[in-house]
PDB file of N, CA, C and O in Angstrom:
ATOM      1  N   MET A   1       1.431 -23.597 -14.501  1.00  0.00           N
ATOM      2  CA  MET A   1       1.815 -22.198 -14.564  1.00  0.00           C
ATOM      3  C   MET A   1       2.769 -21.898 -13.406  1.00  0.00           C
ATOM      4  O   MET A   1       2.520 -22.265 -12.279  1.00  0.00           O
ATOM      5  N   GLN A   2       3.836 -21.198 -13.723  1.00  0.00           N
ATOM      6  CA  GLN A   2       4.833 -20.862 -12.703  1.00  0.00           C
ATOM      7  C   GLN A   2       4.475 -19.550 -12.015  1.00  0.00           C
ATOM      8  O   GLN A   2       4.089 -18.586 -12.667  1.00  0.00           O
ATOM      9  N   GLU A   3       4.574 -19.553 -10.691  1.00  0.00           N
ATOM     10  CA  GLU A   3       4.298 -18.338  -9.919  1.00  0.00           C
ATOM     11  C   GLU A   3       5.525 -17.451  -9.918  1.00  0.00           C
ATOM     12  O   GLU A   3       6.649 -17.928  -9.804  1.00  0.00           O
ATOM     13  N   MET A   4       5.292 -16.157 -10.020  1.00  0.00           N
ATOM     14  CA  MET A   4       6.401 -15.209  -9.964  1.00  0.00           C
ATOM     15  C   MET A   4       6.454 -14.585  -8.578  1.00  0.00           C
ATOM     16  O   MET A   4       5.427 -14.213  -8.026  1.00  0.00           O
ATOM     17  N   GLY A   5       7.634 -14.480  -8.023  1.00  0.00           N
ATOM     18  CA  GLY A   5       7.808 -13.843  -6.728  1.00  0.00           C
ATOM     19  C   GLY A   5       8.090 -12.360  -6.895  1.00  0.00           C
ATOM     20  O   GLY A   5       8.237 -11.854  -7.999  1.00  0.00           O
ATOM     21  N   MET A   6       8.170 -11.689  -5.785  1.00  0.00           N
ATOM     22  CA  MET A   6       8.484 -10.261  -5.788  1.00  0.00           C
ATOM     23  C   MET A   6       9.957 -10.080  -5.481  1.00  0.00           C
ATOM     24  O   MET A   6      10.530 -10.840  -4.705  1.00  0.00           O
ATOM     25  N   THR A   7      10.520  -9.041  -6.061  1.00  0.00           N
ATOM     26  CA  THR A   7      11.876  -8.674  -5.676  1.00  0.00           C
ATOM     27  C   THR A   7      11.797  -7.948  -4.335  1.00  0.00           C
ATOM     28  O   THR A   7      10.727  -7.541  -3.890  1.00  0.00           O
ATOM     29  N   ASP A   8      12.944  -7.782  -3.712  1.00  0.00           N
ATOM     30  CA  ASP A   8      12.974  -7.038  -2.447  1.00  0.00           C
ATOM     31  C   ASP A   8      12.456  -5.620  -2.640  1.00  0.00           C
ATOM     32  O   ASP A   8      11.715  -5.104  -1.797  1.00  0.00           O
ATOM     33  N   LYS A   9      12.815  -4.984  -3.752  1.00  0.00           N
ATOM     34  CA  LYS A   9      12.360  -3.606  -3.996  1.00  0.00           C
ATOM     35  C   LYS A   9      10.849  -3.558  -4.184  1.00  0.00           C
ATOM     36  O   LYS A   9      10.189  -2.638  -3.703  1.00  0.00           O
ATOM     37  N   GLN A  10      10.296  -4.533  -4.893  1.00  0.00           N
ATOM     38  CA  GLN A  10       8.847  -4.573  -5.090  1.00  0.00           C
ATOM     39  C   GLN A  10       8.139  -4.773  -3.755  1.00  0.00           C
ATOM     40  O   GLN A  10       7.131  -4.118  -3.484  1.00  0.00           O
ATOM     41  N   PHE A  11       8.657  -5.678  -2.946  1.00  0.00           N
ATOM     42  CA  PHE A  11       8.050  -5.924  -1.638  1.00  0.00           C
ATOM     43  C   PHE A  11       8.130  -4.679  -0.765  1.00  0.00           C
ATOM     44  O   PHE A  11       7.149  -4.305  -0.116  1.00  0.00           O
ATOM     45  N   ASN A  12       9.282  -4.017  -0.758  1.00  0.00           N
ATOM     46  CA  ASN A  12       9.437  -2.786   0.024  1.00  0.00           C
ATOM     47  C   ASN A  12       8.453  -1.715  -0.447  1.00  0.00           C
ATOM     48  O   ASN A  12       7.880  -0.998   0.372  1.00  0.00           O
ATOM     49  N   GLY A  13       8.248  -1.618  -1.756  1.00  0.00           N
ATOM     50  CA  GLY A  13       7.280  -0.664  -2.285  1.00  0.00           C
ATOM     51  C   GLY A  13       5.871  -0.991  -1.823  1.00  0.00           C
ATOM     52  O   GLY A  13       5.104  -0.098  -1.455  1.00  0.00           O
ATOM     53  N   PHE A  14       5.523  -2.268  -1.826  1.00  0.00           N
ATOM     54  CA  PHE A  14       4.210  -2.701  -1.363  1.00  0.00           C
ATOM     55  C   PHE A  14       4.017  -2.342   0.106  1.00  0.00           C
ATOM     56  O   PHE A  14       2.969  -1.808   0.503  1.00  0.00           O
ATOM     57  N   VAL A  15       5.035  -2.609   0.913  1.00  0.00           N
ATOM     58  CA  VAL A  15       4.955  -2.288   2.345  1.00  0.00           C
ATOM     59  C   VAL A  15       4.803  -0.785   2.536  1.00  0.00           C
ATOM     60  O   VAL A  15       4.040  -0.334   3.398  1.00  0.00           O
ATOM     61  N   ARG A  16       5.490   0.014   1.731  1.00  0.00           N
ATOM     62  CA  ARG A  16       5.371   1.474   1.830  1.00  0.00           C
ATOM     63  C   ARG A  16       3.938   1.921   1.571  1.00  0.00           C
ATOM     64  O   ARG A  16       3.419   2.817   2.248  1.00  0.00           O
ATOM     65  N   PHE A  17       3.289   1.332   0.542  1.00  0.00           N
ATOM     66  CA  PHE A  17       1.899   1.687   0.247  1.00  0.00           C
ATOM     67  C   PHE A  17       0.995   1.370   1.440  1.00  0.00           C
ATOM     68  O   PHE A  17       0.155   2.186   1.829  1.00  0.00           O
ATOM     69  N   VAL A  18       1.158   0.205   2.023  1.00  0.00           N
ATOM     70  CA  VAL A  18       0.330  -0.187   3.166  1.00  0.00           C
ATOM     71  C   VAL A  18       0.608   0.735   4.348  1.00  0.00           C
ATOM     72  O   VAL A  18      -0.313   1.198   5.021  1.00  0.00           O
ATOM     73  N   LEU A  19       1.873   1.021   4.594  1.00  0.00           N
ATOM     74  CA  LEU A  19       2.244   1.897   5.699  1.00  0.00           C
ATOM     75  C   LEU A  19       1.665   3.300   5.516  1.00  0.00           C
ATOM     76  O   LEU A  19       1.131   3.886   6.471  1.00  0.00           O
ATOM     77  N   ASP A  20       1.722   3.833   4.302  1.00  0.00           N
ATOM     78  CA  ASP A  20       1.136   5.149   4.034  1.00  0.00           C
ATOM     79  C   ASP A  20      -0.369   5.147   4.302  1.00  0.00           C
ATOM     80  O   ASP A  20      -0.900   6.090   4.894  1.00  0.00           O
ATOM     81  N   ASP A  21      -1.049   4.080   3.859  1.00  0.00           N
ATOM     82  CA  ASP A  21      -2.490   3.978   4.110  1.00  0.00           C
ATOM     83  C   ASP A  21      -2.785   3.946   5.604  1.00  0.00           C
ATOM     84  O   ASP A  21      -3.710   4.605   6.084  1.00  0.00           O
ATOM     85  N   LEU A  22      -2.007   3.164   6.355  1.00  0.00           N
ATOM     86  CA  LEU A  22      -2.238   3.059   7.800  1.00  0.00           C
ATOM     87  C   LEU A  22      -1.957   4.387   8.511  1.00  0.00           C
ATOM     88  O   LEU A  22      -2.686   4.756   9.437  1.00  0.00           O
ATOM     89  N   LYS A  23      -0.945   5.106   8.084  1.00  0.00           N
ATOM     90  CA  LYS A  23      -0.658   6.424   8.677  1.00  0.00           C
ATOM     91  C   LYS A  23      -1.805   7.396   8.406  1.00  0.00           C
ATOM     92  O   LYS A  23      -2.182   8.182   9.275  1.00  0.00           O
ATOM     93  N   GLU A  24      -2.346   7.328   7.180  1.00  0.00           N
ATOM     94  CA  GLU A  24      -3.474   8.194   6.827  1.00  0.00           C
ATOM     95  C   GLU A  24      -4.685   7.872   7.699  1.00  0.00           C
ATOM     96  O   GLU A  24      -5.382   8.765   8.178  1.00  0.00           O
ATOM     97  N   ILE A  25      -4.926   6.588   7.927  1.00  0.00           N
ATOM     98  CA  ILE A  25      -6.043   6.174   8.775  1.00  0.00           C
ATOM     99  C   ILE A  25      -5.831   6.665  10.209  1.00  0.00           C
ATOM    100  O   ILE A  25      -6.763   7.153  10.851  1.00  0.00           O
ATOM    101  N   LYS A  26      -4.622   6.553  10.695  1.00  0.00           N
ATOM    102  CA  LYS A  26      -4.315   6.985  12.066  1.00  0.00           C
ATOM    103  C   LYS A  26      -4.613   8.467  12.264  1.00  0.00           C
ATOM    104  O   LYS A  26      -5.068   8.881  13.325  1.00  0.00           O
ATOM    105  N   GLU A  27      -4.385   9.274  11.222  1.00  0.00           N
ATOM    106  CA  GLU A  27      -4.591  10.723  11.316  1.00  0.00           C
ATOM    107  C   GLU A  27      -6.045  11.137  11.131  1.00  0.00           C
ATOM    108  O   GLU A  27      -6.407  12.270  11.441  1.00  0.00           O
ATOM    109  N   GLU A  28      -6.879  10.240  10.634  1.00  0.00           N
ATOM    110  CA  GLU A  28      -8.294  10.543  10.395  1.00  0.00           C
ATOM    111  C   GLU A  28      -8.993  10.820  11.730  1.00  0.00           C
ATOM    112  O   GLU A  28      -8.864  10.064  12.682  1.00  0.00           O
ATOM    113  N   LYS A  29      -9.718  11.909  11.783  1.00  0.00           N
ATOM    114  CA  LYS A  29     -10.400  12.314  13.021  1.00  0.00           C
ATOM    115  C   LYS A  29     -11.777  11.677  13.162  1.00  0.00           C
ATOM    116  O   LYS A  29     -12.216  11.354  14.252  1.00  0.00           O
ATOM    117  N   GLU A  30     -12.454  11.515  12.048  1.00  0.00           N
ATOM    118  CA  GLU A  30     -13.826  11.022  12.062  1.00  0.00           C
ATOM    119  C   GLU A  30     -13.829   9.493  12.127  1.00  0.00           C
ATOM    120  O   GLU A  30     -13.281   8.813  11.260  1.00  0.00           O
ATOM    121  N   ASP A  31     -14.461   8.943  13.156  1.00  0.00           N
ATOM    122  CA  ASP A  31     -14.457   7.494  13.383  1.00  0.00           C
ATOM    123  C   ASP A  31     -15.040   6.700  12.220  1.00  0.00           C
ATOM    124  O   ASP A  31     -14.517   5.651  11.856  1.00  0.00           O
ATOM    125  N   GLU A  32     -16.125   7.196  11.642  1.00  0.00           N
ATOM    126  CA  GLU A  32     -16.765   6.465  10.541  1.00  0.00           C
ATOM    127  C   GLU A  32     -15.829   6.388   9.330  1.00  0.00           C
ATOM    128  O   GLU A  32     -15.683   5.336   8.716  1.00  0.00           O
ATOM    129  N   LYS A  33     -15.202   7.504   8.985  1.00  0.00           N
ATOM    130  CA  LYS A  33     -14.258   7.510   7.863  1.00  0.00           C
ATOM    131  C   LYS A  33     -13.046   6.633   8.168  1.00  0.00           C
ATOM    132  O   LYS A  33     -12.528   5.941   7.293  1.00  0.00           O
ATOM    133  N   LYS A  34     -12.597   6.683   9.415  1.00  0.00           N
ATOM    134  CA  LYS A  34     -11.459   5.859   9.832  1.00  0.00           C
ATOM    135  C   LYS A  34     -11.779   4.384   9.619  1.00  0.00           C
ATOM    136  O   LYS A  34     -10.973   3.634   9.087  1.00  0.00           O
ATOM    137  N   GLN A  35     -12.980   3.965  10.034  1.00  0.00           N
ATOM    138  CA  GLN A  35     -13.385   2.574   9.877  1.00  0.00           C
ATOM    139  C   GLN A  35     -13.497   2.193   8.405  1.00  0.00           C
ATOM    140  O   GLN A  35     -13.088   1.100   8.014  1.00  0.00           O
ATOM    141  N   GLN A  36     -14.043   3.077   7.577  1.00  0.00           N
ATOM    142  CA  GLN A  36     -14.184   2.799   6.150  1.00  0.00           C
ATOM    143  C   GLN A  36     -12.814   2.622   5.494  1.00  0.00           C
ATOM    144  O   GLN A  36     -12.625   1.708   4.686  1.00  0.00           O
ATOM    145  N   LYS A  37     -11.877   3.492   5.839  1.00  0.00           N
ATOM    146  CA  LYS A  37     -10.537   3.399   5.264  1.00  0.00           C
ATOM    147  C   LYS A  37      -9.832   2.124   5.718  1.00  0.00           C
ATOM    148  O   LYS A  37      -9.153   1.459   4.929  1.00  0.00           O
ATOM    149  N   LEU A  38     -10.001   1.773   6.976  1.00  0.00           N
ATOM    150  CA  LEU A  38      -9.399   0.556   7.503  1.00  0.00           C
ATOM    151  C   LEU A  38      -9.994  -0.680   6.823  1.00  0.00           C
ATOM    152  O   LEU A  38      -9.264  -1.601   6.439  1.00  0.00           O
ATOM    153  N   ASP A  39     -11.300  -0.679   6.638  1.00  0.00           N
ATOM    154  CA  ASP A  39     -11.950  -1.782   5.932  1.00  0.00           C
ATOM    155  C   ASP A  39     -11.412  -1.925   4.509  1.00  0.00           C
ATOM    156  O   ASP A  39     -11.215  -3.040   4.020  1.00  0.00           O
ATOM    157  N   LYS A  40     -11.159  -0.800   3.850  1.00  0.00           N
ATOM    158  CA  LYS A  40     -10.637  -0.829   2.481  1.00  0.00           C
ATOM    159  C   LYS A  40      -9.225  -1.431   2.441  1.00  0.00           C
ATOM    160  O   LYS A  40      -8.914  -2.237   1.570  1.00  0.00           O
ATOM    161  N   VAL A  41      -8.374  -1.055   3.386  1.00  0.00           N
ATOM    162  CA  VAL A  41      -7.023  -1.605   3.444  1.00  0.00           C
ATOM    163  C   VAL A  41      -7.092  -3.118   3.690  1.00  0.00           C
ATOM    164  O   VAL A  41      -6.396  -3.896   3.023  1.00  0.00           O
ATOM    165  N   ILE A  42      -7.950  -3.534   4.597  1.00  0.00           N
ATOM    166  CA  ILE A  42      -8.107  -4.960   4.893  1.00  0.00           C
ATOM    167  C   ILE A  42      -8.595  -5.700   3.650  1.00  0.00           C
ATOM    168  O   ILE A  42      -8.077  -6.770   3.303  1.00  0.00           O
ATOM    169  N   GLU A  43      -9.561  -5.146   2.962  1.00  0.00           N
ATOM    170  CA  GLU A  43     -10.091  -5.762   1.745  1.00  0.00           C
ATOM    171  C   GLU A  43      -9.004  -5.886   0.672  1.00  0.00           C
ATOM    172  O   GLU A  43      -8.867  -6.931   0.023  1.00  0.00           O
ATOM    173  N   ASN A  44      -8.213  -4.837   0.484  1.00  0.00           N
ATOM    174  CA  ASN A  44      -7.143  -4.862  -0.502  1.00  0.00           C
ATOM    175  C   ASN A  44      -6.080  -5.898  -0.152  1.00  0.00           C
ATOM    176  O   ASN A  44      -5.568  -6.604  -1.029  1.00  0.00           O
ATOM    177  N   LEU A  45      -5.735  -6.009   1.118  1.00  0.00           N
ATOM    178  CA  LEU A  45      -4.765  -7.012   1.537  1.00  0.00           C
ATOM    179  C   LEU A  45      -5.309  -8.427   1.311  1.00  0.00           C
ATOM    180  O   LEU A  45      -4.580  -9.310   0.859  1.00  0.00           O
ATOM    181  N   GLN A  46      -6.594  -8.621   1.595  1.00  0.00           N
ATOM    182  CA  GLN A  46      -7.211  -9.933   1.380  1.00  0.00           C
ATOM    183  C   GLN A  46      -7.193 -10.294  -0.108  1.00  0.00           C
ATOM    184  O   GLN A  46      -6.873 -11.429  -0.481  1.00  0.00           O
ATOM    185  N   LYS A  47      -7.524  -9.335  -0.969  1.00  0.00           N
ATOM    186  CA  LYS A  47      -7.495  -9.568  -2.412  1.00  0.00           C
ATOM    187  C   LYS A  47      -6.092  -9.934  -2.882  1.00  0.00           C
ATOM    188  O   LYS A  47      -5.922 -10.796  -3.743  1.00  0.00           O
ATOM    189  N   THR A  48      -5.093  -9.267  -2.316  1.00  0.00           N
ATOM    190  CA  THR A  48      -3.706  -9.551  -2.681  1.00  0.00           C
ATOM    191  C   THR A  48      -3.338 -10.982  -2.321  1.00  0.00           C
ATOM    192  O   THR A  48      -2.675 -11.675  -3.098  1.00  0.00           O
ATOM    193  N   LEU A  49      -3.789 -11.450  -1.171  1.00  0.00           N
ATOM    194  CA  LEU A  49      -3.522 -12.821  -0.770  1.00  0.00           C
ATOM    195  C   LEU A  49      -4.208 -13.833  -1.684  1.00  0.00           C
ATOM    196  O   LEU A  49      -3.679 -14.920  -1.907  1.00  0.00           O
ATOM    197  N   GLU A  50      -5.368 -13.494  -2.188  1.00  0.00           N
ATOM    198  CA  GLU A  50      -6.135 -14.421  -3.011  1.00  0.00           C
ATOM    199  C   GLU A  50      -5.648 -14.473  -4.452  1.00  0.00           C
ATOM    200  O   GLU A  50      -5.957 -15.423  -5.161  1.00  0.00           O
ATOM    201  N   ASP A  51      -4.907 -13.469  -4.893  1.00  0.00           N
ATOM    202  CA  ASP A  51      -4.401 -13.452  -6.282  1.00  0.00           C
ATOM    203  C   ASP A  51      -3.315 -14.462  -6.498  1.00  0.00           C
ATOM    204  O   ASP A  51      -2.599 -14.886  -5.696  1.00  0.00           O
TER     205      ASP A  51
END
């Protein structure tokens, strides 16, 4: 099976999603919610690597 790569636009879109999530986490005031959101971003990035 041949692997498909991402175009530059697709990669830029992916980076934008991650950046938006990280900005949202940075603005979160409550430490517990901040940690939960950060854990979710980490989990999603790990899943992306495993696909």
